[in-house]
mmCIF file of C-alpha atoms in Angstrom:
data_model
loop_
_atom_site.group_PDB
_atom_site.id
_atom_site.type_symbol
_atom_site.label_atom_id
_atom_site.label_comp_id
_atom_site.label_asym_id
_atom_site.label_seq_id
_atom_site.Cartn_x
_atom_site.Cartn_y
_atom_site.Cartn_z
ATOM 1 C CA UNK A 1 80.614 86.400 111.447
ATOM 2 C CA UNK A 2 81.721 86.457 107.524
ATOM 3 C CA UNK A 3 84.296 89.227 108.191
ATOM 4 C CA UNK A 4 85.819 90.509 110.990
ATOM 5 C CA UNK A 5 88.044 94.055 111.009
ATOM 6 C CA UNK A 6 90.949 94.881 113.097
ATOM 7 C CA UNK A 7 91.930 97.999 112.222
ATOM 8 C CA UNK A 8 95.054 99.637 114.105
ATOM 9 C CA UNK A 9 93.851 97.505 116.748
ATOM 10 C CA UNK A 10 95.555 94.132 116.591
ATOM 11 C CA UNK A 11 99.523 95.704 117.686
ATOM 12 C CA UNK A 12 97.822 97.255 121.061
ATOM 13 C CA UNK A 13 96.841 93.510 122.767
ATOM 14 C CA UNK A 14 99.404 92.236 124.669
ATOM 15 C CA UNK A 15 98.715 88.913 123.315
ATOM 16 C CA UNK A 16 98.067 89.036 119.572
ATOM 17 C CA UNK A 17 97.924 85.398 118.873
ATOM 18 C CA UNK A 18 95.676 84.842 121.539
ATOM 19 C CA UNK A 19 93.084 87.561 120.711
ATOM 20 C CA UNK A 20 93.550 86.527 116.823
ATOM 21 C CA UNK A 21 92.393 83.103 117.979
ATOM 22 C CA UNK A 22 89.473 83.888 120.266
ATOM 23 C CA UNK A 23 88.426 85.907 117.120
ATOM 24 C CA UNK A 24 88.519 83.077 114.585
ATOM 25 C CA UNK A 25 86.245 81.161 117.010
ATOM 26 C CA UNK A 26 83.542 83.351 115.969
ATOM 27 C CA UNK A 27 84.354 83.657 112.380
ATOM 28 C CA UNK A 28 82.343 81.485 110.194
ATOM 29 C CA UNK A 29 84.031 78.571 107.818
ATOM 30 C CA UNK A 30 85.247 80.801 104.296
ATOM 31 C CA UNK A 31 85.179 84.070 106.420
ATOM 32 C CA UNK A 32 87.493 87.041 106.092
ATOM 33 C CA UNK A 33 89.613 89.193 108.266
ATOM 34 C CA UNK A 34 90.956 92.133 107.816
ATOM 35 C CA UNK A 35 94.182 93.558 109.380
ATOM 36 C CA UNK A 36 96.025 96.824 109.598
ATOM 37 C CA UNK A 37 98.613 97.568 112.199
ATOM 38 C CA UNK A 38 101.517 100.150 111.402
ATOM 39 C CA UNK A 39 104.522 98.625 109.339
ATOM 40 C CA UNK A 40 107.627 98.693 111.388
ATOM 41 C CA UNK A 41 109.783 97.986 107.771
ATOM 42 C CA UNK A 42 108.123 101.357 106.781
ATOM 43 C CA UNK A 43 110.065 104.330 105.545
ATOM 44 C CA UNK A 44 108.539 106.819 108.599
ATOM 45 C CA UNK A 45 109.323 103.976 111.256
ATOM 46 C CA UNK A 46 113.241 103.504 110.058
ATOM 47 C CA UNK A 47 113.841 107.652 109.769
ATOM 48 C CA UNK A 48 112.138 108.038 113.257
ATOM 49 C CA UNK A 49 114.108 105.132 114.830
ATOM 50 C CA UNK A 50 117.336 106.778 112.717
ATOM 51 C CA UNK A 51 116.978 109.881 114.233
ATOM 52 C CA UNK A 52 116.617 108.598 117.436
ATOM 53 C CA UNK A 53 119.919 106.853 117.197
ATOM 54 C CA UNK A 54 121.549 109.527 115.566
ATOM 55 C CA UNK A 55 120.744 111.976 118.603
ATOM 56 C CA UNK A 56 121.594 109.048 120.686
ATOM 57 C CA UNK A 57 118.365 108.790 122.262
ATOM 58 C CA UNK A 58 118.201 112.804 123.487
ATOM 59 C CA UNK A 59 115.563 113.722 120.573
ATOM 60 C CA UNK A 60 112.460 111.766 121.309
ATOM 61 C CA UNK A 61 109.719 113.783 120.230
ATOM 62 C CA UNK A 62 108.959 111.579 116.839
ATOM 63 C CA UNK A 63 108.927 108.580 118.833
ATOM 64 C CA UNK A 64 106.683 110.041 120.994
ATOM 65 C CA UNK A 65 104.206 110.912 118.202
ATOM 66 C CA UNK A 66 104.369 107.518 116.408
ATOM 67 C CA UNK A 67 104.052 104.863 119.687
ATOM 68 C CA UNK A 68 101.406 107.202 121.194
ATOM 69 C CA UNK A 69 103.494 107.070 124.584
ATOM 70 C CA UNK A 70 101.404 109.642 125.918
ATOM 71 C CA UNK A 71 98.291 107.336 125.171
ATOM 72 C CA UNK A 72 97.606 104.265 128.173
ATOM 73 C CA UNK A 73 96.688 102.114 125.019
ATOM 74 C CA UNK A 74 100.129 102.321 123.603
ATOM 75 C CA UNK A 75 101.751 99.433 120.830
ATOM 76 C CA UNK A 76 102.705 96.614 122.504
ATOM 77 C CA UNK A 77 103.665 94.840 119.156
ATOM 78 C CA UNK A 78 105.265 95.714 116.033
ATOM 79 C CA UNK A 79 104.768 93.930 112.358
ATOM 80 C CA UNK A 80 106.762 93.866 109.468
ATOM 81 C CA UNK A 81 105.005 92.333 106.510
ATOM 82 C CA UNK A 82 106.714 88.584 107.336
ATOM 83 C CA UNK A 83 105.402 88.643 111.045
ATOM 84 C CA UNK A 84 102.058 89.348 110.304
ATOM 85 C CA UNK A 85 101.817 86.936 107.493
ATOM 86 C CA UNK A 86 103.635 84.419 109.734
ATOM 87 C CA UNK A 87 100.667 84.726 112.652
ATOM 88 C CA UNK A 88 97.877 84.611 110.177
ATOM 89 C CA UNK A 89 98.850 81.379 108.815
ATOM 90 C CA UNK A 90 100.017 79.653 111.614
ATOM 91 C CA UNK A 91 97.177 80.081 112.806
ATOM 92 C CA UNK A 92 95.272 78.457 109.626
ATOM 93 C CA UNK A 93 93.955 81.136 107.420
ATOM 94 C CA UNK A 94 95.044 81.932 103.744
ATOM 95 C CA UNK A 95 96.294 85.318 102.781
ATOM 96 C CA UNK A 96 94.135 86.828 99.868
ATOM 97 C CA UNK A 97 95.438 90.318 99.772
ATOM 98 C CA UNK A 98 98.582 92.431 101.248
ATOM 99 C CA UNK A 99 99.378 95.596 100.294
ATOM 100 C CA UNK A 100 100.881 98.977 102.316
ATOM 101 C CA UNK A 101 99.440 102.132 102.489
ATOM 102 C CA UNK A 102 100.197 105.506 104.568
ATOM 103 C CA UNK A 103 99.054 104.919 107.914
ATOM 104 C CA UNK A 104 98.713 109.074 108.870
ATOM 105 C CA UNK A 105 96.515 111.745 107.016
ATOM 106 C CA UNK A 106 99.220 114.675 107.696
ATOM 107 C CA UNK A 107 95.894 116.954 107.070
ATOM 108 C CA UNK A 108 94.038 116.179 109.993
ATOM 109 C CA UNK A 109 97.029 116.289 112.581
ATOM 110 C CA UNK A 110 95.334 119.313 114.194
ATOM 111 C CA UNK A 111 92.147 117.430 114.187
ATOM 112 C CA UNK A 112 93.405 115.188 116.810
ATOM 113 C CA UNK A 113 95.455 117.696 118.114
ATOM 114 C CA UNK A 114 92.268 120.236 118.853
ATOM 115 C CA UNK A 115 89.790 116.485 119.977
ATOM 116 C CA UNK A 116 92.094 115.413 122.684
ATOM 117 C CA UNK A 117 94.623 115.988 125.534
ATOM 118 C CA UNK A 118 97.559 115.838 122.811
ATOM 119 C CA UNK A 119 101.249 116.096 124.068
ATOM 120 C CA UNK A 120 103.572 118.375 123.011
ATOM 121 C CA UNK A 121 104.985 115.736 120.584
ATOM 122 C CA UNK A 122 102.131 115.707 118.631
ATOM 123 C CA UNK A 123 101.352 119.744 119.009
ATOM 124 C CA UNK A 124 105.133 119.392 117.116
ATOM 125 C CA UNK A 125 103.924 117.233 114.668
ATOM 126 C CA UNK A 126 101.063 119.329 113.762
ATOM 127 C CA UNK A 127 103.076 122.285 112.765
ATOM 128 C CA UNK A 128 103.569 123.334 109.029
ATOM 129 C CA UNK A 129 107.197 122.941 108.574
ATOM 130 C CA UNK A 130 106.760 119.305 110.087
ATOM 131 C CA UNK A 131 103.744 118.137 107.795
ATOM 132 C CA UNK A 132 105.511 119.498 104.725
ATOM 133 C CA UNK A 133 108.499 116.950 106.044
ATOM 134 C CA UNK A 134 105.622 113.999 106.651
ATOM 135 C CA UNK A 135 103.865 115.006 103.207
ATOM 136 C CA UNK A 136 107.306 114.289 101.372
ATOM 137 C CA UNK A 137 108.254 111.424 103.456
ATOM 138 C CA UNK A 138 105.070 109.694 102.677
ATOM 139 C CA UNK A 139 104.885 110.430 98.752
ATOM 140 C CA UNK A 140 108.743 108.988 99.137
ATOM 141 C CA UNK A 141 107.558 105.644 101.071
ATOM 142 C CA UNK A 142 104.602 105.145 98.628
ATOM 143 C CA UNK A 143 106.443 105.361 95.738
ATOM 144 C CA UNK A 144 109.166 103.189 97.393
ATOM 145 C CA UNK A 145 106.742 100.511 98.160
ATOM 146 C CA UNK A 146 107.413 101.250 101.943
ATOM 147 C CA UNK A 147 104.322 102.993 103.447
ATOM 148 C CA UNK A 148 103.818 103.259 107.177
ATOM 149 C CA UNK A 149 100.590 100.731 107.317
ATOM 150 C CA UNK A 150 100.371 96.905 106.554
ATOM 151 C CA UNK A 151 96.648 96.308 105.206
ATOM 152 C CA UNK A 152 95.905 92.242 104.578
ATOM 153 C CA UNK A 153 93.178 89.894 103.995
ATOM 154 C CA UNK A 154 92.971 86.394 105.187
ATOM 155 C CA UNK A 155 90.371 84.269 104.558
ATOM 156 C CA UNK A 156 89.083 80.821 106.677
ATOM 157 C CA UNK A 157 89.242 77.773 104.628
ATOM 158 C CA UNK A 158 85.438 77.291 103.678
ATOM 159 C CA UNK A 159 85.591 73.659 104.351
ATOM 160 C CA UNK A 160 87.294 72.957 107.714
ATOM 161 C CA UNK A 161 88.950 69.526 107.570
#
């Protein structure tokens, strides 16, 4: 393959390395992958954890909505922008591209909401006062250069040694 996506995929194996590598076996000499996975140095990730703390664990209901708990497929790994970079190279390939970006579209909340079996965290999450909250916390982490998502490229070296 010349590119390969993992797209809010890569933080739900319970081995990332491993599935990263049996990936690369398949990706051709001067291929690209592509990688997003939630940024746990973002600005939604530190005020959820924050609150959490603050409360001393009794208000759970953001963490709820951001780790999917409800959801069998939950995160089993968290990035920061260092770890991810870290795996990628270790594992030989050349980052191209990193940037962060808002990893929730506050608009279609009740989308997901209406399409599945949501909790009541999320049915929380959906409401207006909340998304007005999100919609401010995410113009704030954008313009702070600390969105919710990690987005990079890495690219196989064309000419294997």
């Amino acid at each position: 393959f010349q590119v390969i996506t993992l797209c809010n995929v890569l933080e739900h194996f319970t081995q990332p390395r491993e599935a990263l590598e049996r990936l690369l076996a398949v990706l051709a000499p001067g291929g690209v992958i592509a990688i997003c996975v939630p940024n746990i140095a973002g600005l939604l990730h530190r005020l959820v954890v924050a609150s959490y703390a603050l409360t001393a664990g009794r208000w759970t209901t953001p963490l709820e909505v951001l780790y999917q708990t409800d959801n069998r497929c939950r995160h089993q790994y968290h990035f920061a922008r260092e770890t991810l970079i870290l795996l990628v190279e270790s594992l030989g390939l050349s980052v191209r591209q990193y940037w962060t970006q808002d990893i929730i579209d506050v608009d279609r909340l009740e989308l997901r909401v209406n399409l599945s079996e949501a909790s009541s965290a999320l049915r929380w999450a959906s409401t207006p006062p909340v998304k007005s909250l999100l919609k401010m916390m995410l113009g704030l982490s954008a313009r702070w250069g600390c969105a919710d998502e990690l987005v990079l490229i890495a690219q196989r070296d064309a000419h294997p040694a």
